[in-house]
Amino acid sequence: MTTHTEHQGQQAREPLDVRDARLSRFDIVQEGARRDDIEIVHYEPQVVPGSKAERRLTRTVALFFLLTGLAATAFLAIYIWWPWEYAPGRGGDKWYTPLLGVTMGISLLAVGFGILTWGKKLLPKEVSIQDRHEGAVSEDDRIITGQTMLYMADELGVKRRPLLGISLLAGLAPVGAVAAAPLVGGLISQPHKNNQMFTTGFAPADGGGKIRLVREDGRPVRPADVSTGGQITVFPGIEHGISNQHADSPTLLIHLRDSDAVEARRANEKIGHGDYMWGNYAAYSKICTHAGCPASLYEQQTNRLLCPCHQSQFLITDNAKPIFGPASRRLPQLPIEVDAEGYFVAKSDYTETVGPDFWERP
């Protein structure tokens, strides 16, 4: 450490010509520090270049970076090829989300430990004090700054330790691909193949038979069962239609008041759904399009349907359009009519995807 008098003597020296080819990069760095009134309080290399300790630490850091790359590559492989569609039982799809979490966690931990080990064990320890300067930057200052940055790169030791550079590239390249994966993941596989996201329990039975709307106890629903301004939850009248096997099928059957029904029918006609209502009755999916929660709190005075999970609100008289909260897509409407026996039936299945659907991201 220099004394105050010695420090003043250093600043009184004539400045070096930083364009002098005889100067080393470190000489230019020191000259830049002197011109900027920087006092290097402490500078200590932690390992001797070429020593066993340096080689051991280099291998350790490289191992962390390679582990990062392997875990990130595993994440991508699982994300793209692992079976993710839900199937009853204990199939491979049950491991999809946990494996994504484990591989991502290992990747982030490994790159973190690699950078920490590199910085804490391989880079020199340096403590410097600098007075703050103001004013324009000269050409010499720009040269000094450039050489200082190159010197810092030298201090990282990538040229001297090529294994670190190779392992860093091999580790971080898959991490970059992982960051981009969710953005393009929805384009890798068409989720509507085989119509699995369009088909609910209201799909016509074999032979074209229309499915009745039933209560939770299985009783079919007549128009007289729903009072004006009221609503009930209905399910497809099929085997297991009220169970979780058809968890995408719960529907809200609403009996609108006369003026509200006129407004709702007019809104339906604007989007080609003019025949989806029956009289003053409308049926909308109960599955919120934001996160799949049950949107079941109906306020008849305002004709708003509220999802209690994240406070999304849908206006029933305007095609169940979201008017508040995080939901960005309207609730799908079920086309309904009354059969010959006077019970509500679905004219067809839903014609829009029920619940949250990443394929239709806004």
mmCIF file of C-alpha atoms in Angstrom:
data_model
loop_
_atom_site.group_PDB
_atom_site.id
_atom_site.type_symbol
_atom_site.label_atom_id
_atom_site.label_comp_id
_atom_site.label_asym_id
_atom_site.label_seq_id
_atom_site.Cartn_x
_atom_site.Cartn_y
_atom_site.Cartn_z
ATOM 1 C CA MET A 1 0.000 0.000 0.000
ATOM 2 C CA THR A 2 1.362 3.433 -0.888
ATOM 3 C CA THR A 3 1.420 6.345 1.537
ATOM 4 C CA HIS A 4 -0.309 9.630 0.792
ATOM 5 C CA THR A 5 3.069 11.268 -0.048
ATOM 6 C CA GLU A 6 4.031 8.448 -2.403
ATOM 7 C CA HIS A 7 0.598 8.644 -4.033
ATOM 8 C CA GLN A 8 1.078 12.382 -4.644
ATOM 9 C CA GLY A 9 4.492 11.646 -6.135
ATOM 10 C CA GLN A 10 2.953 9.121 -8.526
ATOM 11 C CA GLN A 11 0.435 11.656 -9.748
ATOM 12 C CA ALA A 12 3.200 14.201 -10.309
ATOM 13 C CA ARG A 13 4.933 11.925 -12.830
ATOM 14 C CA GLU A 14 4.693 12.675 -16.511
ATOM 15 C CA PRO A 15 1.911 10.667 -18.153
ATOM 16 C CA LEU A 16 2.970 7.734 -20.298
ATOM 17 C CA ASP A 17 2.289 7.640 -24.012
ATOM 18 C CA VAL A 18 -0.380 4.972 -24.194
ATOM 19 C CA ARG A 19 0.307 4.542 -27.926
ATOM 20 C CA ASP A 20 3.828 3.317 -27.148
ATOM 21 C CA ALA A 21 4.034 -0.239 -28.529
ATOM 22 C CA ARG A 22 6.565 -1.162 -25.854
ATOM 23 C CA LEU A 23 3.953 -0.827 -23.114
ATOM 24 C CA SER A 24 2.187 -3.971 -21.986
ATOM 25 C CA ARG A 25 -1.542 -4.085 -21.524
ATOM 26 C CA PHE A 26 -1.094 -4.025 -17.775
ATOM 27 C CA ASP A 27 1.166 -0.958 -18.073
ATOM 28 C CA ILE A 28 -1.669 0.850 -19.870
ATOM 29 C CA VAL A 29 -4.139 -0.288 -17.229
ATOM 30 C CA GLN A 30 -1.882 1.055 -14.489
ATOM 31 C CA GLU A 31 -1.464 4.334 -16.377
ATOM 32 C CA GLY A 32 -5.222 4.645 -16.697
ATOM 33 C CA ALA A 33 -5.623 3.993 -12.984
ATOM 34 C CA ARG A 34 -3.037 6.662 -12.164
ATOM 35 C CA ARG A 35 -4.720 9.231 -14.402
ATOM 36 C CA ASP A 36 -8.051 8.500 -12.782
ATOM 37 C CA ASP A 37 -6.619 8.955 -9.279
ATOM 38 C CA ILE A 38 -7.185 5.305 -8.496
ATOM 39 C CA GLU A 39 -5.414 3.848 -5.514
ATOM 40 C CA ILE A 40 -5.091 0.071 -5.644
ATOM 41 C CA VAL A 41 -5.381 -0.783 -1.989
ATOM 42 C CA HIS A 42 -5.060 -4.535 -2.401
ATOM 43 C CA TYR A 43 -4.251 -6.826 -5.350
ATOM 44 C CA GLU A 44 -3.620 -10.516 -4.861
ATOM 45 C CA PRO A 45 -3.799 -13.355 -7.418
ATOM 46 C CA GLN A 46 -5.520 -16.310 -5.773
ATOM 47 C CA VAL A 47 -3.808 -19.088 -7.737
ATOM 48 C CA VAL A 48 -0.473 -19.378 -9.512
ATOM 49 C CA PRO A 49 -0.960 -19.639 -13.304
ATOM 50 C CA GLY A 50 -0.319 -23.212 -14.443
ATOM 51 C CA SER A 51 -0.420 -24.626 -10.926
ATOM 52 C CA LYS A 52 -2.302 -27.753 -9.831
ATOM 53 C CA ALA A 53 -4.712 -25.575 -7.861
ATOM 54 C CA GLU A 54 -5.591 -23.588 -10.982
ATOM 55 C CA ARG A 55 -6.136 -26.740 -13.049
ATOM 56 C CA ARG A 56 -8.299 -28.250 -10.303
ATOM 57 C CA LEU A 57 -10.468 -25.144 -10.017
ATOM 58 C CA THR A 58 -10.719 -24.891 -13.802
ATOM 59 C CA ARG A 59 -12.034 -28.458 -13.982
ATOM 60 C CA THR A 60 -14.501 -27.740 -11.174
ATOM 61 C CA VAL A 61 -15.919 -24.669 -12.907
ATOM 62 C CA ALA A 62 -16.035 -26.516 -16.241
ATOM 63 C CA LEU A 63 -17.917 -29.365 -14.571
ATOM 64 C CA PHE A 64 -20.541 -26.951 -13.252
ATOM 65 C CA PHE A 65 -21.001 -25.385 -16.703
ATOM 66 C CA LEU A 66 -21.221 -28.764 -18.418
ATOM 67 C CA LEU A 67 -23.770 -29.884 -15.834
ATOM 68 C CA THR A 68 -25.717 -26.720 -16.670
ATOM 69 C CA GLY A 69 -25.716 -27.649 -20.347
ATOM 70 C CA LEU A 70 -26.730 -31.268 -19.696
ATOM 71 C CA ALA A 71 -29.610 -30.259 -17.410
ATOM 72 C CA ALA A 72 -30.831 -27.589 -19.848
ATOM 73 C CA THR A 73 -30.652 -30.071 -22.733
ATOM 74 C CA ALA A 74 -32.617 -32.578 -20.665
ATOM 75 C CA PHE A 75 -35.221 -29.865 -20.021
ATOM 76 C CA LEU A 76 -35.592 -29.266 -23.755
ATOM 77 C CA ALA A 77 -35.848 -32.991 -24.507
ATOM 78 C CA ILE A 78 -38.528 -33.486 -21.848
ATOM 79 C CA TYR A 79 -40.381 -30.342 -22.925
ATOM 80 C CA ILE A 80 -40.570 -31.503 -26.534
ATOM 81 C CA TRP A 81 -40.798 -35.310 -26.421
ATOM 82 C CA TRP A 82 -42.042 -36.409 -22.983
ATOM 83 C CA PRO A 83 -45.760 -37.371 -22.960
ATOM 84 C CA TRP A 84 -47.645 -34.429 -21.468
ATOM 85 C CA GLU A 85 -51.280 -35.263 -22.291
ATOM 86 C CA TYR A 86 -53.180 -36.333 -19.191
ATOM 87 C CA ALA A 87 -54.269 -39.960 -19.075
ATOM 88 C CA PRO A 88 -56.082 -41.756 -16.227
ATOM 89 C CA GLY A 89 -53.827 -43.868 -14.018
ATOM 90 C CA ARG A 90 -50.137 -43.436 -13.312
ATOM 91 C CA GLY A 91 -48.697 -42.840 -16.763
ATOM 92 C CA GLY A 92 -45.566 -40.985 -17.811
ATOM 93 C CA ASP A 93 -47.473 -37.697 -18.006
ATOM 94 C CA LYS A 94 -47.420 -37.523 -14.185
ATOM 95 C CA TRP A 95 -43.653 -36.943 -14.337
ATOM 96 C CA TYR A 96 -43.775 -34.186 -16.964
ATOM 97 C CA THR A 97 -43.967 -31.123 -14.710
ATOM 98 C CA PRO A 98 -41.715 -32.478 -11.904
ATOM 99 C CA LEU A 99 -38.992 -33.375 -14.402
ATOM 100 C CA LEU A 100 -39.156 -29.909 -15.956
ATOM 101 C CA GLY A 101 -38.759 -28.373 -12.508
ATOM 102 C CA VAL A 102 -35.857 -30.638 -11.507
ATOM 103 C CA THR A 103 -33.875 -30.131 -14.729
ATOM 104 C CA MET A 104 -34.427 -26.369 -14.706
ATOM 105 C CA GLY A 105 -33.428 -26.173 -11.035
ATOM 106 C CA ILE A 106 -30.230 -28.168 -11.584
ATOM 107 C CA SER A 107 -29.351 -25.996 -14.578
ATOM 108 C CA LEU A 108 -29.749 -22.733 -12.681
ATOM 109 C CA LEU A 109 -27.951 -23.996 -9.580
ATOM 110 C CA ALA A 110 -25.034 -25.336 -11.627
ATOM 111 C CA VAL A 111 -24.490 -22.126 -13.592
ATOM 112 C CA GLY A 112 -24.730 -20.139 -10.359
ATOM 113 C CA PHE A 113 -22.150 -22.290 -8.565
ATOM 114 C CA GLY A 114 -19.908 -22.181 -11.646
ATOM 115 C CA ILE A 115 -19.897 -18.384 -11.805
ATOM 116 C CA LEU A 116 -19.421 -18.071 -8.043
ATOM 117 C CA THR A 117 -16.491 -20.498 -8.031
ATOM 118 C CA TRP A 118 -14.893 -18.704 -10.985
ATOM 119 C CA GLY A 119 -15.244 -15.301 -9.349
ATOM 120 C CA LYS A 120 -14.366 -16.326 -5.788
ATOM 121 C CA LYS A 121 -11.495 -18.711 -6.470
ATOM 122 C CA LEU A 122 -9.898 -17.913 -9.837
ATOM 123 C CA LEU A 123 -10.099 -14.132 -10.239
ATOM 124 C CA PRO A 124 -7.544 -11.936 -8.406
ATOM 125 C CA LYS A 125 -8.660 -10.142 -5.299
ATOM 126 C CA GLU A 126 -8.519 -6.398 -5.821
ATOM 127 C CA VAL A 127 -9.648 -3.410 -3.793
ATOM 128 C CA SER A 128 -9.329 0.021 -5.428
ATOM 129 C CA ILE A 129 -10.400 3.545 -4.476
ATOM 130 C CA GLN A 130 -11.232 6.131 -7.123
ATOM 131 C CA ASP A 131 -12.187 9.788 -6.939
ATOM 132 C CA ARG A 132 -15.154 10.770 -9.054
ATOM 133 C CA HIS A 133 -14.288 12.780 -12.201
ATOM 134 C CA GLU A 134 -16.356 14.957 -14.469
ATOM 135 C CA GLY A 135 -15.681 16.241 -17.954
ATOM 136 C CA ALA A 136 -15.252 15.096 -21.556
ATOM 137 C CA VAL A 137 -13.486 11.861 -22.438
ATOM 138 C CA SER A 138 -10.214 12.202 -24.364
ATOM 139 C CA GLU A 139 -8.819 9.877 -27.032
ATOM 140 C CA ASP A 140 -6.273 8.565 -24.552
ATOM 141 C CA ASP A 141 -9.054 7.770 -22.111
ATOM 142 C CA ARG A 142 -10.842 5.750 -24.770
ATOM 143 C CA ILE A 143 -7.659 3.778 -25.487
ATOM 144 C CA ILE A 144 -7.157 3.172 -21.790
ATOM 145 C CA THR A 145 -10.759 2.034 -21.354
ATOM 146 C CA GLY A 146 -10.495 -0.407 -24.261
ATOM 147 C CA GLN A 147 -7.237 -1.861 -22.998
ATOM 148 C CA THR A 148 -8.660 -2.123 -19.491
ATOM 149 C CA MET A 149 -11.608 -4.152 -20.755
ATOM 150 C CA LEU A 150 -9.269 -6.445 -22.693
ATOM 151 C CA TYR A 151 -7.115 -6.803 -19.589
ATOM 152 C CA MET A 152 -10.174 -7.790 -17.591
ATOM 153 C CA ALA A 153 -10.904 -10.443 -20.199
ATOM 154 C CA ASP A 154 -7.323 -11.668 -19.792
ATOM 155 C CA GLU A 155 -7.834 -11.815 -16.044
ATOM 156 C CA LEU A 156 -10.827 -14.096 -16.557
ATOM 157 C CA GLY A 157 -8.296 -16.518 -17.952
ATOM 158 C CA VAL A 158 -10.408 -17.849 -20.838
ATOM 159 C CA LYS A 159 -7.440 -17.787 -23.243
ATOM 160 C CA ARG A 160 -5.169 -19.434 -20.697
ATOM 161 C CA ARG A 161 -7.890 -21.855 -19.621
ATOM 162 C CA PRO A 162 -9.736 -22.797 -22.847
ATOM 163 C CA LEU A 163 -11.690 -25.466 -21.005
ATOM 164 C CA LEU A 164 -13.575 -22.703 -19.193
ATOM 165 C CA GLY A 165 -14.627 -20.990 -22.423
ATOM 166 C CA ILE A 166 -15.716 -24.241 -24.072
ATOM 167 C CA SER A 167 -17.654 -25.407 -21.011
ATOM 168 C CA LEU A 168 -19.262 -21.980 -20.584
ATOM 169 C CA LEU A 169 -20.454 -22.007 -24.189
ATOM 170 C CA ALA A 170 -21.642 -25.614 -23.943
ATOM 171 C CA GLY A 171 -23.498 -24.834 -20.725
ATOM 172 C CA LEU A 172 -25.128 -21.510 -21.559
ATOM 173 C CA ALA A 173 -26.195 -22.278 -25.149
ATOM 174 C CA PRO A 174 -28.854 -24.798 -23.979
ATOM 175 C CA VAL A 175 -29.914 -22.356 -21.250
ATOM 176 C CA GLY A 176 -30.615 -19.773 -23.962
ATOM 177 C CA ALA A 177 -32.676 -22.367 -25.823
ATOM 178 C CA VAL A 178 -34.596 -23.101 -22.604
ATOM 179 C CA ALA A 179 -35.467 -19.398 -22.284
ATOM 180 C CA ALA A 180 -36.889 -19.427 -25.812
ATOM 181 C CA ALA A 181 -38.681 -22.774 -25.471
ATOM 182 C CA PRO A 182 -41.910 -21.457 -23.853
ATOM 183 C CA LEU A 183 -42.219 -18.836 -26.595
ATOM 184 C CA VAL A 184 -42.241 -21.423 -29.369
ATOM 185 C CA GLY A 185 -43.449 -24.421 -27.380
ATOM 186 C CA GLY A 186 -47.034 -23.930 -28.467
ATOM 187 C CA LEU A 187 -45.931 -24.281 -32.084
ATOM 188 C CA ILE A 188 -44.080 -27.569 -31.613
ATOM 189 C CA SER A 189 -47.198 -29.724 -31.351
ATOM 190 C CA GLN A 190 -50.708 -28.757 -32.427
ATOM 191 C CA PRO A 191 -52.784 -29.252 -29.250
ATOM 192 C CA HIS A 192 -55.991 -29.516 -31.280
ATOM 193 C CA LYS A 193 -54.898 -32.693 -33.059
ATOM 194 C CA ASN A 194 -57.611 -35.325 -32.821
ATOM 195 C CA ASN A 195 -59.869 -32.507 -31.596
ATOM 196 C CA GLN A 196 -59.101 -33.369 -27.962
ATOM 197 C CA MET A 197 -59.354 -29.758 -26.812
ATOM 198 C CA PHE A 198 -62.636 -29.164 -28.636
ATOM 199 C CA THR A 199 -64.425 -32.307 -27.499
ATOM 200 C CA THR A 200 -66.384 -32.257 -24.224
ATOM 201 C CA GLY A 201 -69.120 -34.439 -22.801
ATOM 202 C CA PHE A 202 -71.680 -32.543 -24.896
ATOM 203 C CA ALA A 203 -70.331 -33.974 -28.165
ATOM 204 C CA PRO A 204 -73.203 -35.750 -29.986
ATOM 205 C CA ALA A 205 -73.442 -39.442 -29.227
ATOM 206 C CA ASP A 206 -72.825 -42.124 -31.822
ATOM 207 C CA GLY A 207 -75.580 -41.856 -34.377
ATOM 208 C CA GLY A 208 -75.942 -38.103 -33.848
ATOM 209 C CA GLY A 209 -78.033 -38.221 -30.684
ATOM 210 C CA LYS A 210 -78.109 -34.895 -28.831
ATOM 211 C CA ILE A 211 -76.933 -34.791 -25.221
ATOM 212 C CA ARG A 212 -79.286 -33.584 -22.516
ATOM 213 C CA LEU A 213 -78.351 -30.997 -19.900
ATOM 214 C CA VAL A 214 -78.717 -32.575 -16.449
ATOM 215 C CA ARG A 215 -78.354 -31.488 -12.837
ATOM 216 C CA GLU A 216 -75.715 -32.800 -10.452
ATOM 217 C CA ASP A 217 -78.059 -35.612 -9.445
ATOM 218 C CA GLY A 218 -78.594 -36.634 -13.066
ATOM 219 C CA ARG A 219 -82.107 -35.188 -13.530
ATOM 220 C CA PRO A 220 -82.687 -33.523 -16.925
ATOM 221 C CA VAL A 221 -83.527 -29.814 -16.931
ATOM 222 C CA ARG A 222 -86.691 -28.164 -18.260
ATOM 223 C CA PRO A 223 -87.043 -24.417 -18.970
ATOM 224 C CA ALA A 224 -89.420 -24.085 -16.009
ATOM 225 C CA ASP A 225 -86.683 -25.300 -13.654
ATOM 226 C CA VAL A 226 -84.746 -22.017 -13.961
ATOM 227 C CA SER A 227 -86.451 -18.867 -12.717
ATOM 228 C CA THR A 228 -86.067 -15.556 -14.535
ATOM 229 C CA GLY A 229 -82.724 -14.007 -13.669
ATOM 230 C CA GLY A 230 -81.560 -17.296 -12.200
ATOM 231 C CA GLN A 231 -78.957 -19.858 -13.217
ATOM 232 C CA ILE A 232 -78.010 -23.451 -12.515
ATOM 233 C CA THR A 233 -74.960 -25.568 -13.226
ATOM 234 C CA VAL A 234 -75.620 -28.352 -15.710
ATOM 235 C CA PHE A 235 -73.608 -31.326 -16.978
ATOM 236 C CA PRO A 236 -73.785 -33.651 -19.979
ATOM 237 C CA GLY A 237 -76.342 -36.407 -19.506
ATOM 238 C CA ILE A 238 -73.948 -39.243 -20.293
ATOM 239 C CA GLU A 239 -72.210 -41.913 -18.263
ATOM 240 C CA HIS A 240 -69.697 -40.270 -15.891
ATOM 241 C CA GLY A 241 -70.789 -36.879 -17.264
ATOM 242 C CA ILE A 242 -70.868 -35.428 -13.739
ATOM 243 C CA SER A 243 -67.487 -36.864 -12.748
ATOM 244 C CA ASN A 244 -63.964 -35.544 -13.227
ATOM 245 C CA GLN A 245 -63.750 -37.668 -16.361
ATOM 246 C CA HIS A 246 -65.570 -34.774 -18.034
ATOM 247 C CA ALA A 247 -64.181 -31.928 -15.918
ATOM 248 C CA ASP A 248 -64.254 -29.640 -18.970
ATOM 249 C CA SER A 249 -68.027 -29.917 -19.329
ATOM 250 C CA PRO A 250 -69.661 -28.007 -16.412
ATOM 251 C CA THR A 251 -71.895 -25.341 -17.925
ATOM 252 C CA LEU A 252 -73.895 -22.454 -16.542
ATOM 253 C CA LEU A 253 -77.490 -22.329 -17.822
ATOM 254 C CA ILE A 254 -78.845 -18.796 -17.375
ATOM 255 C CA HIS A 255 -82.439 -17.567 -17.719
ATOM 256 C CA LEU A 256 -82.123 -13.933 -18.827
ATOM 257 C CA ARG A 257 -84.768 -11.269 -18.394
ATOM 258 C CA ASP A 258 -86.571 -10.200 -21.563
ATOM 259 C CA SER A 259 -84.586 -7.011 -22.242
ATOM 260 C CA ASP A 260 -81.281 -8.719 -21.395
ATOM 261 C CA ALA A 261 -82.121 -11.656 -23.666
ATOM 262 C CA VAL A 262 -82.748 -9.282 -26.585
ATOM 263 C CA GLU A 263 -79.360 -7.662 -25.998
ATOM 264 C CA ALA A 264 -77.612 -11.041 -25.683
ATOM 265 C CA ARG A 265 -79.247 -12.374 -28.871
ATOM 266 C CA ARG A 266 -78.212 -9.259 -30.778
ATOM 267 C CA ALA A 267 -74.610 -9.727 -29.596
ATOM 268 C CA ASN A 268 -74.749 -13.397 -30.645
ATOM 269 C CA GLU A 269 -75.894 -12.484 -34.144
ATOM 270 C CA LYS A 270 -72.888 -10.193 -34.595
ATOM 271 C CA ILE A 271 -70.500 -13.158 -34.298
ATOM 272 C CA GLY A 272 -72.623 -15.735 -36.108
ATOM 273 C CA HIS A 273 -74.115 -17.349 -32.995
ATOM 274 C CA GLY A 274 -77.687 -16.240 -33.637
ATOM 275 C CA ASP A 275 -79.129 -19.720 -32.993
ATOM 276 C CA TYR A 276 -77.109 -20.554 -29.874
ATOM 277 C CA MET A 277 -79.787 -19.367 -27.429
ATOM 278 C CA TRP A 278 -83.203 -20.923 -26.851
ATOM 279 C CA GLY A 279 -85.735 -18.278 -25.957
ATOM 280 C CA ASN A 280 -84.326 -16.264 -23.073
ATOM 281 C CA TYR A 281 -81.913 -19.034 -22.081
ATOM 282 C CA ALA A 282 -78.164 -19.032 -22.711
ATOM 283 C CA ALA A 283 -75.521 -21.564 -21.700
ATOM 284 C CA TYR A 284 -71.853 -20.706 -21.173
ATOM 285 C CA SER A 285 -68.881 -22.787 -20.103
ATOM 286 C CA LYS A 286 -68.211 -22.560 -16.407
ATOM 287 C CA ILE A 287 -64.455 -23.011 -16.912
ATOM 288 C CA CYS A 288 -62.660 -19.654 -16.737
ATOM 289 C CA THR A 289 -60.508 -18.982 -19.788
ATOM 290 C CA HIS A 290 -57.737 -17.550 -17.615
ATOM 291 C CA ALA A 291 -56.670 -20.427 -15.354
ATOM 292 C CA GLY A 292 -59.518 -22.942 -15.493
ATOM 293 C CA CYS A 293 -61.224 -21.993 -12.222
ATOM 294 C CA PRO A 294 -65.030 -22.266 -11.921
ATOM 295 C CA ALA A 295 -66.602 -18.955 -12.974
ATOM 296 C CA SER A 296 -69.823 -19.398 -11.064
ATOM 297 C CA LEU A 297 -70.735 -16.165 -9.254
ATOM 298 C CA TYR A 298 -73.554 -14.658 -11.317
ATOM 299 C CA GLU A 299 -74.848 -11.157 -10.595
ATOM 300 C CA GLN A 300 -78.239 -10.907 -12.320
ATOM 301 C CA GLN A 301 -78.618 -7.127 -11.960
ATOM 302 C CA THR A 302 -75.497 -6.443 -14.040
ATOM 303 C CA ASN A 303 -75.390 -9.766 -15.950
ATOM 304 C CA ARG A 304 -71.782 -10.225 -14.913
ATOM 305 C CA LEU A 305 -70.241 -13.599 -14.194
ATOM 306 C CA LEU A 306 -67.335 -13.497 -11.731
ATOM 307 C CA CYS A 307 -64.500 -15.987 -11.371
ATOM 308 C CA PRO A 308 -63.548 -15.955 -7.653
ATOM 309 C CA CYS A 309 -59.961 -17.165 -8.188
ATOM 310 C CA HIS A 310 -58.470 -14.110 -9.930
ATOM 311 C CA GLN A 311 -61.495 -11.795 -10.154
ATOM 312 C CA SER A 312 -62.088 -12.038 -13.904
ATOM 313 C CA GLN A 313 -65.540 -10.776 -14.890
ATOM 314 C CA PHE A 314 -67.517 -11.714 -18.015
ATOM 315 C CA LEU A 315 -70.504 -9.828 -19.450
ATOM 316 C CA ILE A 316 -73.155 -12.414 -20.343
ATOM 317 C CA THR A 317 -75.135 -10.058 -22.573
ATOM 318 C CA ASP A 318 -72.040 -9.489 -24.756
ATOM 319 C CA ASN A 319 -71.027 -13.070 -25.580
ATOM 320 C CA ALA A 320 -69.491 -13.488 -22.091
ATOM 321 C CA LYS A 321 -66.737 -11.068 -23.083
ATOM 322 C CA PRO A 322 -64.120 -10.426 -20.334
ATOM 323 C CA ILE A 323 -64.499 -6.910 -18.974
ATOM 324 C CA PHE A 324 -62.280 -7.093 -15.893
ATOM 325 C CA GLY A 325 -59.392 -9.158 -14.594
ATOM 326 C CA PRO A 326 -56.681 -11.255 -16.257
ATOM 327 C CA ALA A 327 -58.892 -13.322 -18.578
ATOM 328 C CA SER A 328 -58.394 -12.313 -22.227
ATOM 329 C CA ARG A 329 -60.835 -14.625 -24.014
ATOM 330 C CA ARG A 330 -64.618 -14.894 -23.706
ATOM 331 C CA LEU A 331 -66.339 -17.921 -22.238
ATOM 332 C CA PRO A 332 -67.421 -20.380 -24.959
ATOM 333 C CA GLN A 333 -71.172 -20.616 -25.496
ATOM 334 C CA LEU A 334 -72.983 -23.938 -25.785
ATOM 335 C CA PRO A 335 -75.699 -24.065 -28.484
ATOM 336 C CA ILE A 336 -78.911 -25.281 -26.821
ATOM 337 C CA GLU A 337 -82.510 -26.148 -27.665
ATOM 338 C CA VAL A 338 -85.375 -28.126 -26.165
ATOM 339 C CA ASP A 339 -86.167 -31.673 -27.341
ATOM 340 C CA ALA A 340 -89.539 -33.215 -28.020
ATOM 341 C CA GLU A 341 -89.983 -34.126 -24.344
ATOM 342 C CA GLY A 342 -89.344 -30.555 -23.213
ATOM 343 C CA TYR A 343 -85.801 -31.011 -21.866
ATOM 344 C CA PHE A 344 -82.767 -28.921 -22.690
ATOM 345 C CA VAL A 345 -80.254 -30.543 -25.051
ATOM 346 C CA ALA A 346 -77.034 -29.396 -26.631
ATOM 347 C CA LYS A 347 -77.465 -28.791 -30.360
ATOM 348 C CA SER A 348 -73.775 -29.567 -30.757
ATOM 349 C CA ASP A 349 -70.579 -29.571 -28.726
ATOM 350 C CA TYR A 350 -68.819 -26.311 -27.913
ATOM 351 C CA THR A 351 -67.459 -24.709 -31.071
ATOM 352 C CA GLU A 352 -64.636 -22.938 -29.210
ATOM 353 C CA THR A 353 -61.958 -24.302 -26.935
ATOM 354 C CA VAL A 354 -63.121 -24.630 -23.338
ATOM 355 C CA GLY A 355 -60.935 -23.185 -20.587
ATOM 356 C CA PRO A 356 -57.402 -21.790 -20.940
ATOM 357 C CA ASP A 357 -55.884 -22.610 -24.317
ATOM 358 C CA PHE A 358 -52.264 -21.658 -25.035
ATOM 359 C CA TRP A 359 -52.789 -22.215 -28.777
ATOM 360 C CA GLU A 360 -55.017 -19.116 -28.927
ATOM 361 C CA ARG A 361 -52.603 -16.875 -26.988
ATOM 362 C CA PRO A 362 -53.528 -13.216 -27.598
#
